[in-house]
PDB file of C-alpha atoms in Angstrom:
ATOM      1  CA  MET J 925       0.000   0.000   0.000  1.00  0.00           C
ATOM      2  CA  LYS J 926       2.827   2.384   0.931  1.00  0.00           C
ATOM      3  CA  GLY J 927       4.586   1.482  -2.314  1.00  0.00           C
ATOM      4  CA  TYR J 928       1.451   2.301  -4.285  1.00  0.00           C
ATOM      5  CA  ILE J 929       1.116   5.672  -2.553  1.00  0.00           C
ATOM      6  CA  LEU J 930       4.801   6.401  -3.230  1.00  0.00           C
ATOM      7  CA  ILE J 931       4.418   5.526  -6.931  1.00  0.00           C
ATOM      8  CA  SER J 932       1.250   7.652  -7.183  1.00  0.00           C
ATOM      9  CA  THR J 933       3.003  10.579  -5.501  1.00  0.00           C
ATOM     10  CA  LEU J 934       5.985  10.276  -7.843  1.00  0.00           C
ATOM     11  CA  SER J 935       3.630  10.132 -10.834  1.00  0.00           C
ATOM     12  CA  ILE J 936       1.858  13.299  -9.696  1.00  0.00           C
ATOM     13  CA  ILE J 937       5.207  15.043  -9.149  1.00  0.00           C
ATOM     14  CA  THR J 938       6.371  13.954 -12.614  1.00  0.00           C
ATOM     15  CA  ILE J 939       3.159  15.212 -14.246  1.00  0.00           C
ATOM     16  CA  LEU J 940       3.386  18.535 -12.380  1.00  0.00           C
ATOM     17  CA  SER J 941       7.030  18.872 -13.411  1.00  0.00           C
ATOM     18  CA  LEU J 942       6.101  18.317 -17.065  1.00  0.00           C
ATOM     19  CA  ILE J 943       3.322  20.894 -16.780  1.00  0.00           C
ATOM     20  CA  VAL J 944       5.762  23.412 -15.257  1.00  0.00           C
ATOM     21  CA  ILE J 945       8.282  22.709 -18.046  1.00  0.00           C
ATOM     22  CA  PHE J 946       5.572  23.109 -20.701  1.00  0.00           C
ATOM     23  CA  ILE J 947       4.335  26.376 -19.194  1.00  0.00           C
ATOM     24  CA  SER J 948       7.893  27.683 -18.840  1.00  0.00           C
ATOM     25  CA  ARG J 949       8.649  26.786 -22.437  1.00  0.00           C
ATOM     26  CA  SER J 950       5.439  28.473 -23.625  1.00  0.00           C
ATOM     27  CA  ILE J 951       6.278  31.602 -21.629  1.00  0.00           C
ATOM     28  CA  PHE J 952       9.792  31.593 -23.069  1.00  0.00           C
ATOM     29  CA  GLN J 953       8.511  31.140 -26.627  1.00  0.00           C
ATOM     30  CA  ASP J 954       5.922  33.899 -26.135  1.00  0.00           C
ATOM     31  CA  THR J 955       8.633  36.158 -24.760  1.00  0.00           C
ATOM     32  CA  VAL J 956      10.849  35.445 -27.764  1.00  0.00           C
ATOM     33  CA  LYS J 957       7.964  36.074 -30.188  1.00  0.00           C
ATOM     34  CA  THR J 958       7.106  39.317 -28.410  1.00  0.00           C
ATOM     35  CA  SER J 959      10.724  40.403 -28.619  1.00  0.00           C
ATOM     36  CA  ILE J 960      10.891  39.566 -32.336  1.00  0.00           C
ATOM     37  CA  PHE J 961       7.636  41.421 -32.984  1.00  0.00           C
ATOM     38  CA  ASN J 962       8.894  44.458 -31.083  1.00  0.00           C
ATOM     39  CA  ASN J 963      12.083  44.348 -33.140  1.00  0.00           C
ATOM     40  CA  SER J 964      10.010  44.175 -36.312  1.00  0.00           C
ATOM     41  CA  ILE J 965       8.160  47.345 -35.273  1.00  0.00           C
ATOM     42  CA  PHE J 966      11.485  49.099 -34.690  1.00  0.00           C
ATOM     43  CA  TYR J 967      12.678  47.859 -38.082  1.00  0.00           C
ATOM     44  CA  ARG J 968       9.550  49.190 -39.772  1.00  0.00           C
ATOM     45  CA  ILE J 969      10.001  52.580 -38.125  1.00  0.00           C
ATOM     46  CA  GLN J 970      13.520  52.724 -39.539  1.00  0.00           C
ATOM     47  CA  LEU J 971      12.196  51.850 -42.998  1.00  0.00           C
ATOM     48  CA  ILE J 972       9.521  54.542 -42.758  1.00  0.00           C
ATOM     49  CA  ASN J 973      12.185  57.092 -41.892  1.00  0.00           C
ATOM     50  CA  TYR J 974      14.260  55.929 -44.873  1.00  0.00           C
ATOM     51  CA  GLU J 975      11.295  55.913 -47.220  1.00  0.00           C
ATOM     52  CA  LYS J 976      11.403  59.648 -47.887  1.00  0.00           C
ATOM     53  CA  PHE J 977      14.849  59.189 -49.436  1.00  0.00           C
ATOM     54  CA  LEU J 978      13.503  56.385 -51.656  1.00  0.00           C
ATOM     55  CA  VAL J 979      10.535  58.448 -52.827  1.00  0.00           C
ATOM     56  CA  GLN J 980      12.689  61.492 -53.536  1.00  0.00           C
ATOM     57  CA  SER J 981      15.163  59.303 -55.436  1.00  0.00           C
ATOM     58  CA  LEU J 982      12.325  58.126 -57.670  1.00  0.00           C
ATOM     59  CA  GLN J 983      10.845  61.588 -58.160  1.00  0.00           C
ATOM     60  CA  ASN J 984      14.232  63.070 -59.040  1.00  0.00           C
ATOM     61  CA  ASN J 985      15.234  60.378 -61.531  1.00  0.00           C
ATOM     62  CA  SER J 986      13.111  60.056 -64.665  1.00  0.00           C
ATOM     63  CA  ASN J 987      15.043  56.941 -65.723  1.00  0.00           C
ATOM     64  CA  PHE J 988      13.951  55.225 -62.509  1.00  0.00           C
ATOM     65  CA  LEU J 989      10.304  56.130 -63.096  1.00  0.00           C
ATOM     66  CA  ARG J 990      10.369  54.968 -66.715  1.00  0.00           C
ATOM     67  CA  ASN J 991      12.136  51.723 -65.752  1.00  0.00           C
ATOM     68  CA  LEU J 992      10.992  50.456 -62.352  1.00  0.00           C
ATOM     69  CA  ASP J 993      13.065  47.271 -62.712  1.00  0.00           C
ATOM     70  CA  LEU J 994      16.170  49.453 -62.796  1.00  0.00           C
ATOM     71  CA  ALA J 995      14.889  51.440 -59.825  1.00  0.00           C
ATOM     72  CA  THR J 996      14.240  48.260 -57.847  1.00  0.00           C
ATOM     73  CA  TYR J 997      17.731  46.902 -58.528  1.00  0.00           C
ATOM     74  CA  GLN J 998      19.650  50.054 -57.690  1.00  0.00           C
ATOM     75  CA  LEU J 999      17.572  51.297 -54.758  1.00  0.00           C
ATOM     76  CA  GLU J1000      17.416  47.833 -53.179  1.00  0.00           C
ATOM     77  CA  GLU J1001      21.214  47.747 -53.235  1.00  0.00           C
ATOM     78  CA  MET J1002      21.307  51.127 -51.518  1.00  0.00           C
ATOM     79  CA  ILE J1003      18.814  50.163 -48.823  1.00  0.00           C
ATOM     80  CA  ASN J1004      20.678  46.927 -48.098  1.00  0.00           C
ATOM     81  CA  GLU J1005      23.836  48.904 -47.394  1.00  0.00           C
ATOM     82  CA  LYS J1006      21.933  50.389 -44.463  1.00  0.00           C
ATOM     83  CA  TYR J1007      19.580  47.540 -43.551  1.00  0.00           C
ATOM     84  CA  GLU J1008      20.455  43.914 -44.273  1.00  0.00           C
ATOM     85  CA  ASP J1009      18.286  41.339 -46.042  1.00  0.00           C
ATOM     86  CA  ILE J1010      15.458  43.599 -47.154  1.00  0.00           C
ATOM     87  CA  SER J1011      13.723  43.148 -50.489  1.00  0.00           C
ATOM     88  CA  VAL J1012      11.972  46.143 -52.017  1.00  0.00           C
ATOM     89  CA  ASN J1013       9.325  45.886 -54.718  1.00  0.00           C
ATOM     90  CA  PHE J1014       7.841  48.836 -56.597  1.00  0.00           C
ATOM     91  CA  ILE J1015       4.372  48.174 -58.027  1.00  0.00           C
ATOM     92  CA  ASP J1016       3.102  50.574 -60.684  1.00  0.00           C
ATOM     93  CA  MET J1017      -0.536  51.326 -59.854  1.00  0.00           C
ATOM     94  CA  ASN J1018      -1.127  52.919 -63.245  1.00  0.00           C
ATOM     95  CA  THR J1019      -1.311  49.521 -64.940  1.00  0.00           C
ATOM     96  CA  CYS J1020      -4.565  48.360 -63.339  1.00  0.00           C
ATOM     97  CA  PHE J1021      -8.096  49.572 -64.008  1.00  0.00           C
ATOM     98  CA  ASN J1022      -9.192  52.240 -61.541  1.00  0.00           C
ATOM     99  CA  LEU J1023     -12.588  51.166 -60.153  1.00  0.00           C
ATOM    100  CA  ASN J1024     -13.374  54.752 -59.176  1.00  0.00           C
ATOM    101  CA  SER J1025     -13.332  55.759 -62.857  1.00  0.00           C
ATOM    102  CA  VAL J1026     -16.935  54.549 -63.275  1.00  0.00           C
ATOM    103  CA  THR J1027     -17.693  57.962 -61.765  1.00  0.00           C
ATOM    104  CA  LYS J1028     -16.361  61.440 -62.483  1.00  0.00           C
ATOM    105  CA  GLN J1029     -15.967  64.634 -60.519  1.00  0.00           C
ATOM    106  CA  GLN J1030     -18.654  67.223 -61.219  1.00  0.00           C
ATOM    107  CA  GLY J1031     -18.071  70.189 -58.947  1.00  0.00           C
ATOM    108  CA  ILE J1032     -18.018  68.745 -55.439  1.00  0.00           C
ATOM    109  CA  ASN J1033     -20.086  65.709 -56.475  1.00  0.00           C
ATOM    110  CA  LEU J1034     -19.250  62.295 -57.850  1.00  0.00           C
ATOM    111  CA  VAL J1035     -21.545  61.286 -60.719  1.00  0.00           C
ATOM    112  CA  LYS J1036     -21.727  58.413 -63.186  1.00  0.00           C
ATOM    113  CA  SER J1037     -19.131  58.456 -65.973  1.00  0.00           C
ATOM    114  CA  GLU J1038     -20.336  56.939 -69.251  1.00  0.00           C
ATOM    115  CA  ASN J1039     -16.802  56.857 -70.633  1.00  0.00           C
ATOM    116  CA  GLY J1040     -15.470  55.094 -67.550  1.00  0.00           C
ATOM    117  CA  ILE J1041     -18.327  52.587 -67.630  1.00  0.00           C
ATOM    118  CA  GLN J1042     -17.695  51.856 -71.310  1.00  0.00           C
ATOM    119  CA  LYS J1043     -14.043  51.062 -70.542  1.00  0.00           C
ATOM    120  CA  PHE J1044     -15.021  48.977 -67.521  1.00  0.00           C
ATOM    121  CA  LYS J1045     -17.510  46.959 -69.588  1.00  0.00           C
ATOM    122  CA  ALA J1046     -14.719  46.218 -72.071  1.00  0.00           C
ATOM    123  CA  LEU J1047     -12.574  44.983 -69.179  1.00  0.00           C
ATOM    124  CA  LEU J1048     -15.363  42.775 -67.811  1.00  0.00           C
ATOM    125  CA  ASN J1049     -15.885  41.342 -71.279  1.00  0.00           C
ATOM    126  CA  ASN J1050     -12.159  40.571 -71.581  1.00  0.00           C
ATOM    127  CA  ILE J1051     -12.184  38.609 -68.318  1.00  0.00           C
ATOM    128  CA  SER J1052     -15.368  36.742 -69.355  1.00  0.00           C
ATOM    129  CA  PHE J1053     -17.610  38.262 -66.696  1.00  0.00           C
ATOM    130  CA  ASP J1054     -21.216  37.029 -66.881  1.00  0.00           C
ATOM    131  CA  LYS J1055     -23.046  39.416 -69.262  1.00  0.00           C
ATOM    132  CA  ASN J1056     -26.315  38.722 -67.462  1.00  0.00           C
ATOM    133  CA  ARG J1057     -24.847  40.125 -64.251  1.00  0.00           C
ATOM    134  CA  GLU J1058     -22.800  42.953 -65.745  1.00  0.00           C
ATOM    135  CA  ASN J1059     -25.327  45.814 -65.596  1.00  0.00           C
ATOM    136  CA  GLU J1060     -26.433  45.056 -62.054  1.00  0.00           C
ATOM    137  CA  PHE J1061     -22.837  44.882 -60.861  1.00  0.00           C
ATOM    138  CA  ILE J1062     -21.910  48.198 -62.514  1.00  0.00           C
ATOM    139  CA  ASP J1063     -25.049  49.957 -61.240  1.00  0.00           C
ATOM    140  CA  ARG J1064     -24.324  48.810 -57.711  1.00  0.00           C
ATOM    141  CA  LEU J1065     -20.701  49.910 -58.009  1.00  0.00           C
ATOM    142  CA  VAL J1066     -21.682  53.365 -59.311  1.00  0.00           C
ATOM    143  CA  ASP J1067     -24.198  53.819 -56.496  1.00  0.00           C
ATOM    144  CA  GLN J1068     -21.614  52.712 -53.970  1.00  0.00           C
ATOM    145  CA  ILE J1069     -19.346  55.572 -55.085  1.00  0.00           C
ATOM    146  CA  ASP J1070     -21.519  58.430 -56.380  1.00  0.00           C
ATOM    147  CA  THR J1071     -22.703  61.112 -53.983  1.00  0.00           C
ATOM    148  CA  ASN J1072     -26.354  61.370 -55.018  1.00  0.00           C
ATOM    149  CA  ASN J1073     -29.206  59.381 -53.490  1.00  0.00           C
ATOM    150  CA  LEU J1074     -30.784  58.352 -56.781  1.00  0.00           C
ATOM    151  CA  PRO J1075     -30.301  54.637 -57.456  1.00  0.00           C
ATOM    152  CA  GLU J1076     -29.363  53.313 -60.875  1.00  0.00           C
ATOM    153  CA  THR J1077     -31.693  50.741 -62.450  1.00  0.00           C
ATOM    154  CA  PHE J1078     -30.108  47.932 -60.427  1.00  0.00           C
ATOM    155  CA  GLY J1079     -28.543  50.317 -57.944  1.00  0.00           C
ATOM    156  CA  ALA J1080     -27.636  50.232 -54.310  1.00  0.00           C
ATOM    157  CA  GLU J1081     -28.448  53.569 -52.738  1.00  0.00           C
ATOM    158  CA  ASP J1082     -29.652  53.734 -49.142  1.00  0.00           C
ATOM    159  CA  LEU J1083     -33.357  53.312 -49.995  1.00  0.00           C
ATOM    160  CA  TYR J1084     -32.540  50.122 -51.864  1.00  0.00           C
ATOM    161  CA  TYR J1085     -30.770  48.755 -48.814  1.00  0.00           C
ATOM    162  CA  VAL J1086     -33.899  49.068 -46.732  1.00  0.00           C
ATOM    163  CA  SER J1087     -35.398  46.165 -48.682  1.00  0.00           C
ATOM    164  CA  ASN J1088     -32.243  44.025 -48.572  1.00  0.00           C
ATOM    165  CA  ASP J1089     -30.766  43.464 -45.117  1.00  0.00           C
ATOM    166  CA  GLN J1090     -27.918  41.402 -46.599  1.00  0.00           C
ATOM    167  CA  LEU J1091     -26.247  44.531 -48.010  1.00  0.00           C
ATOM    168  CA  ASN J1092     -24.200  47.217 -46.295  1.00  0.00           C
ATOM    169  CA  LEU J1093     -24.923  50.932 -46.416  1.00  0.00           C
ATOM    170  CA  THR J1094     -23.349  52.753 -49.341  1.00  0.00           C
ATOM    171  CA  ALA J1095     -20.059  54.607 -48.969  1.00  0.00           C
ATOM    172  CA  ASP J1096     -20.962  57.545 -51.285  1.00  0.00           C
ATOM    173  CA  SER J1097     -17.270  58.260 -51.747  1.00  0.00           C
ATOM    174  CA  LEU J1098     -14.269  56.991 -53.687  1.00  0.00           C
ATOM    175  CA  LEU J1099     -13.255  53.433 -52.888  1.00  0.00           C
ATOM    176  CA  ILE J1100     -10.091  53.281 -50.806  1.00  0.00           C
ATOM    177  CA  THR J1101      -9.285  49.659 -51.651  1.00  0.00           C
ATOM    178  CA  LYS J1102     -10.738  47.173 -54.112  1.00  0.00           C
ATOM    179  CA  SER J1103     -11.680  44.934 -51.177  1.00  0.00           C
ATOM    180  CA  GLN J1104     -14.679  47.228 -50.713  1.00  0.00           C
ATOM    181  CA  LEU J1105     -16.258  45.427 -53.679  1.00  0.00           C
ATOM    182  CA  LYS J1106     -17.165  42.704 -51.203  1.00  0.00           C
ATOM    183  CA  GLU J1107     -19.459  45.167 -49.425  1.00  0.00           C
ATOM    184  CA  LEU J1108     -21.825  44.893 -52.390  1.00  0.00           C
ATOM    185  CA  ASN J1109     -22.446  41.247 -51.463  1.00  0.00           C
ATOM    186  CA  PHE J1110     -22.994  40.538 -55.134  1.00  0.00           C
ATOM    187  CA  LEU J1111     -19.863  38.968 -56.605  1.00  0.00           C
ATOM    188  CA  THR J1112     -18.997  35.287 -56.351  1.00  0.00           C
ATOM    189  CA  PRO J1113     -15.543  34.355 -54.952  1.00  0.00           C
ATOM    190  CA  SER J1114     -14.420  33.468 -58.470  1.00  0.00           C
ATOM    191  CA  GLU J1115     -15.616  36.814 -59.840  1.00  0.00           C
ATOM    192  CA  VAL J1116     -13.894  38.682 -57.036  1.00  0.00           C
ATOM    193  CA  ASN J1117     -10.647  36.864 -57.758  1.00  0.00           C
ATOM    194  CA  ASN J1118     -10.792  37.639 -61.494  1.00  0.00           C
ATOM    195  CA  ILE J1119     -11.649  41.306 -60.951  1.00  0.00           C
ATOM    196  CA  TYR J1120      -8.953  41.723 -58.282  1.00  0.00           C
ATOM    197  CA  LYS J1121      -6.287  40.683 -60.799  1.00  0.00           C
ATOM    198  CA  VAL J1122      -6.959  43.604 -63.138  1.00  0.00           C
ATOM    199  CA  THR J1123      -8.324  46.424 -60.954  1.00  0.00           C
ATOM    200  CA  CYS J1124      -7.326  48.785 -58.173  1.00  0.00           C
ATOM    201  CA  ALA J1125      -8.778  51.757 -56.315  1.00  0.00           C
ATOM    202  CA  LEU J1126      -6.924  55.023 -56.883  1.00  0.00           C
ATOM    203  CA  PRO J1127      -7.734  58.261 -55.024  1.00  0.00           C
ATOM    204  CA  ASP J1128      -9.198  59.922 -58.134  1.00  0.00           C
ATOM    205  CA  THR J1129     -11.555  59.081 -61.010  1.00  0.00           C
ATOM    206  CA  THR J1130      -9.024  59.036 -63.865  1.00  0.00           C
ATOM    207  CA  ILE J1131      -8.094  56.258 -66.274  1.00  0.00           C
ATOM    208  CA  LYS J1132      -4.369  56.424 -66.987  1.00  0.00           C
ATOM    209  CA  PHE J1133      -2.045  53.663 -68.159  1.00  0.00           C
ATOM    210  CA  ASN J1134       1.742  53.877 -67.842  1.00  0.00           C
ATOM    211  CA  ILE J1135       2.909  52.537 -71.191  1.00  0.00           C
ATOM    212  CA  ASN J1136       6.435  51.945 -69.866  1.00  0.00           C
ATOM    213  CA  SER J1137       5.096  49.318 -67.457  1.00  0.00           C
ATOM    214  CA  LEU J1138       3.103  47.389 -70.068  1.00  0.00           C
ATOM    215  CA  SER J1139       3.644  43.629 -69.741  1.00  0.00           C
ATOM    216  CA  SER J1140       1.847  40.382 -70.444  1.00  0.00           C
ATOM    217  CA  ALA J1141       0.511  40.527 -66.867  1.00  0.00           C
ATOM    218  CA  ASN J1142      -1.463  43.746 -67.461  1.00  0.00           C
ATOM    219  CA  MET J1143      -2.156  43.377 -71.195  1.00  0.00           C
ATOM    220  CA  ILE J1144      -5.882  42.720 -70.612  1.00  0.00           C
ATOM    221  CA  THR J1145      -6.258  46.044 -68.834  1.00  0.00           C
ATOM    222  CA  PHE J1146      -4.305  47.865 -71.543  1.00  0.00           C
ATOM    223  CA  LEU J1147      -6.402  46.429 -74.385  1.00  0.00           C
ATOM    224  CA  SER J1148      -9.620  47.230 -72.492  1.00  0.00           C
ATOM    225  CA  ILE J1149      -8.630  50.887 -72.184  1.00  0.00           C
ATOM    226  CA  PHE J1150      -7.435  51.043 -75.818  1.00  0.00           C
ATOM    227  CA  PRO J1151      -9.811  48.693 -77.696  1.00  0.00           C
ATOM    228  CA  ASN J1152      -8.545  49.769 -81.147  1.00  0.00           C
ATOM    229  CA  LEU J1153      -5.255  47.986 -80.469  1.00  0.00           C
ATOM    230  CA  THR J1154      -4.573  44.268 -80.770  1.00  0.00           C
ATOM    231  CA  LEU J1155      -2.515  41.764 -78.820  1.00  0.00           C
ATOM    232  CA  ASN J1156       0.131  42.003 -81.553  1.00  0.00           C
ATOM    233  CA  ASP J1157       0.257  45.780 -81.088  1.00  0.00           C
ATOM    234  CA  GLY J1158       0.810  45.283 -77.375  1.00  0.00           C
ATOM    235  CA  ALA J1159       3.597  42.763 -77.958  1.00  0.00           C
ATOM    236  CA  LYS J1160       5.278  45.166 -80.411  1.00  0.00           C
ATOM    237  CA  ILE J1161       5.091  48.029 -77.888  1.00  0.00           C
ATOM    238  CA  ILE J1162       6.824  45.863 -75.284  1.00  0.00           C
ATOM    239  CA  SER J1163       9.557  44.613 -77.620  1.00  0.00           C
ATOM    240  CA  ASN J1164      10.261  48.092 -79.028  1.00  0.00           C
ATOM    241  CA  LYS J1165      10.532  49.818 -75.668  1.00  0.00           C
ATOM    242  CA  PRO J1166      13.922  51.560 -75.234  1.00  0.00           C
ATOM    243  CA  GLU J1167      16.108  50.667 -72.253  1.00  0.00           C
ATOM    244  CA  PHE J1168      14.979  53.736 -70.318  1.00  0.00           C
ATOM    245  CA  GLY J1169      11.432  53.674 -71.640  1.00  0.00           C
ATOM    246  CA  TYR J1170       9.410  55.808 -73.999  1.00  0.00           C
ATOM    247  CA  LEU J1171       9.997  59.521 -73.376  1.00  0.00           C
ATOM    248  CA  ASN J1172       6.679  60.995 -74.490  1.00  0.00           C
ATOM    249  CA  LEU J1173       3.737  60.469 -76.826  1.00  0.00           C
ATOM    250  CA  ALA J1174       5.611  61.593 -79.940  1.00  0.00           C
ATOM    251  CA  ASN J1175       8.513  59.254 -79.199  1.00  0.00           C
ATOM    252  CA  PHE J1176       6.113  56.398 -78.463  1.00  0.00           C
ATOM    253  CA  MET J1177       4.151  56.872 -81.698  1.00  0.00           C
ATOM    254  CA  ASP J1178       7.288  57.261 -83.798  1.00  0.00           C
ATOM    255  CA  VAL J1179       8.986  54.122 -82.462  1.00  0.00           C
ATOM    256  CA  ASN J1180       5.907  51.951 -82.944  1.00  0.00           C
ATOM    257  CA  ASN J1181       4.502  53.580 -86.099  1.00  0.00           C
ATOM    258  CA  LEU J1182       1.067  53.886 -84.531  1.00  0.00           C
ATOM    259  CA  ASP J1183      -1.865  56.122 -85.431  1.00  0.00           C
ATOM    260  CA  VAL J1184      -2.619  58.747 -82.786  1.00  0.00           C
ATOM    261  CA  GLY J1185      -6.315  58.098 -83.465  1.00  0.00           C
ATOM    262  CA  ASP J1186      -5.978  54.734 -81.735  1.00  0.00           C
ATOM    263  CA  PHE J1187      -5.427  56.453 -78.405  1.00  0.00           C
ATOM    264  CA  GLN J1188      -6.999  58.884 -76.026  1.00  0.00           C
ATOM    265  CA  SER J1189      -3.765  60.716 -75.348  1.00  0.00           C
ATOM    266  CA  ASP J1190      -4.878  61.810 -71.871  1.00  0.00           C
ATOM    267  CA  MET J1191      -5.039  58.136 -70.873  1.00  0.00           C
ATOM    268  CA  ILE J1192      -1.390  57.399 -71.688  1.00  0.00           C
ATOM    269  CA  ILE J1193       1.366  58.363 -69.273  1.00  0.00           C
ATOM    270  CA  PHE J1194       5.063  57.535 -69.259  1.00  0.00           C
ATOM    271  CA  LYS J1195       5.789  57.572 -65.533  1.00  0.00           C
ATOM    272  CA  PRO J1196       3.676  56.173 -62.699  1.00  0.00           C
ATOM    273  CA  GLU J1197       1.602  58.623 -60.706  1.00  0.00           C
ATOM    274  CA  TYR J1198       0.758  56.107 -57.983  1.00  0.00           C
ATOM    275  CA  LEU J1199       3.091  53.475 -56.590  1.00  0.00           C
ATOM    276  CA  LYS J1200       3.035  50.743 -53.975  1.00  0.00           C
ATOM    277  CA  ILE J1201       6.315  50.084 -52.197  1.00  0.00           C
ATOM    278  CA  ILE J1202       6.485  46.671 -50.556  1.00  0.00           C
ATOM    279  CA  TYR J1203       9.280  45.875 -48.100  1.00  0.00           C
ATOM    280  CA  ASN J1204       9.901  42.271 -47.017  1.00  0.00           C
ATOM    281  CA  PHE J1205      12.389  41.245 -44.329  1.00  0.00           C
ATOM    282  CA  ASN J1206      13.137  38.344 -41.982  1.00  0.00           C
ATOM    283  CA  LEU J1207      13.900  38.369 -38.257  1.00  0.00           C
ATOM    284  CA  ASN J1208      14.815  35.087 -36.550  1.00  0.00           C
ATOM    285  CA  ASN J1209      13.159  33.071 -39.335  1.00  0.00           C
ATOM    286  CA  TYR J1210       9.933  35.115 -39.095  1.00  0.00           C
ATOM    287  CA  SER J1211       8.789  37.013 -42.185  1.00  0.00           C
ATOM    288  CA  PHE J1212       7.504  40.576 -42.000  1.00  0.00           C
ATOM    289  CA  ARG J1213       6.312  43.122 -44.519  1.00  0.00           C
ATOM    290  CA  LEU J1214       5.437  46.777 -44.819  1.00  0.00           C
ATOM    291  CA  LEU J1215       3.412  48.303 -47.658  1.00  0.00           C
ATOM    292  CA  SER J1216       3.214  52.003 -48.512  1.00  0.00           C
ATOM    293  CA  PHE J1217       0.843  53.450 -51.109  1.00  0.00           C
ATOM    294  CA  ILE J1218       2.459  56.581 -52.558  1.00  0.00           C
ATOM    295  CA  ASP J1219       1.247  59.539 -54.638  1.00  0.00           C
ATOM    296  CA  LEU J1220       4.302  60.437 -56.722  1.00  0.00           C
ATOM    297  CA  LYS J1221       2.722  63.684 -57.900  1.00  0.00           C
ATOM    298  CA  ARG J1222       3.229  65.126 -54.437  1.00  0.00           C
ATOM    299  CA  ARG J1223       6.558  66.181 -52.971  1.00  0.00           C
ATOM    300  CA  GLU J1224       5.059  66.491 -49.507  1.00  0.00           C
ATOM    301  CA  ASP J1225       2.242  64.472 -47.919  1.00  0.00           C
ATOM    302  CA  TYR J1226       2.770  61.804 -50.571  1.00  0.00           C
ATOM    303  CA  LEU J1227       1.574  58.910 -48.380  1.00  0.00           C
ATOM    304  CA  ILE J1228      -1.938  57.670 -49.208  1.00  0.00           C
ATOM    305  CA  PHE J1229      -1.912  54.819 -46.687  1.00  0.00           C
ATOM    306  CA  ARG J1230       0.433  52.327 -45.088  1.00  0.00           C
ATOM    307  CA  THR J1231      -0.267  48.784 -43.878  1.00  0.00           C
ATOM    308  CA  ILE J1232       1.499  45.613 -42.711  1.00  0.00           C
ATOM    309  CA  SER J1233      -1.053  43.378 -44.451  1.00  0.00           C
ATOM    310  CA  GLU J1234      -2.415  43.036 -48.014  1.00  0.00           C
TER     311      GLU J1234
END
């Protein structure tokens, strides 16, 4: 009996010891993770402080803006002289379709833009969006952005929401991110995925495409904006591009022997106006990122938003 009690006591002690070890290990691991996370915050603060130099370097160097691959290579080398093992990626936001362009500015109001809608319909057609759902989707999108209270035929103004408790109230302002499309509760996951690949939300209602960033990845968007051009035209534009990019419209037309009538010249630009800068770095085998959305037209207050996700 005494032996049984002794064995039971030893078993309890062993179990308690294992529990203590497990708890201690968990506390230690949590402490390490907290320390790494705190270090990542400090690292991000350093990057934010350095970012002004990066933005100014881009704004002051036309060759960088016309050739973002060159900018990435040279500026990443510079940043790694100061901070080790950081990758920097510049994403030209003037190569995706601006969702806000289905509206236009009219005084202080945002109203429907027929030209923007026509271009957007061409894009939806090029990604094989269901024609039976196209008009309802566009009407809901317009009503989500425009500032009047008059619903489109299939619209989504506040009065419409009263009869559909599955929808959210309208924003009546420019979209900040394309993820706000989900607020319409209309698109299927597959449709969302296809639209995400070719669209973005810029802080204006313009449609502008940076011809120097044309690639196979954004060709669908390009051909939707300029429907008079063909896939062969797009391939020729890419292959003919000079090392430091096309300088201006005249240079672009001359090199490619194109007819100016094929373009709305106000929709072609040769340097990005909006840029995402993505920083990736590792600390103790943990990966971290920082994303900044930049307005390159501004010398001051150029930051649109910054996030550690997306």
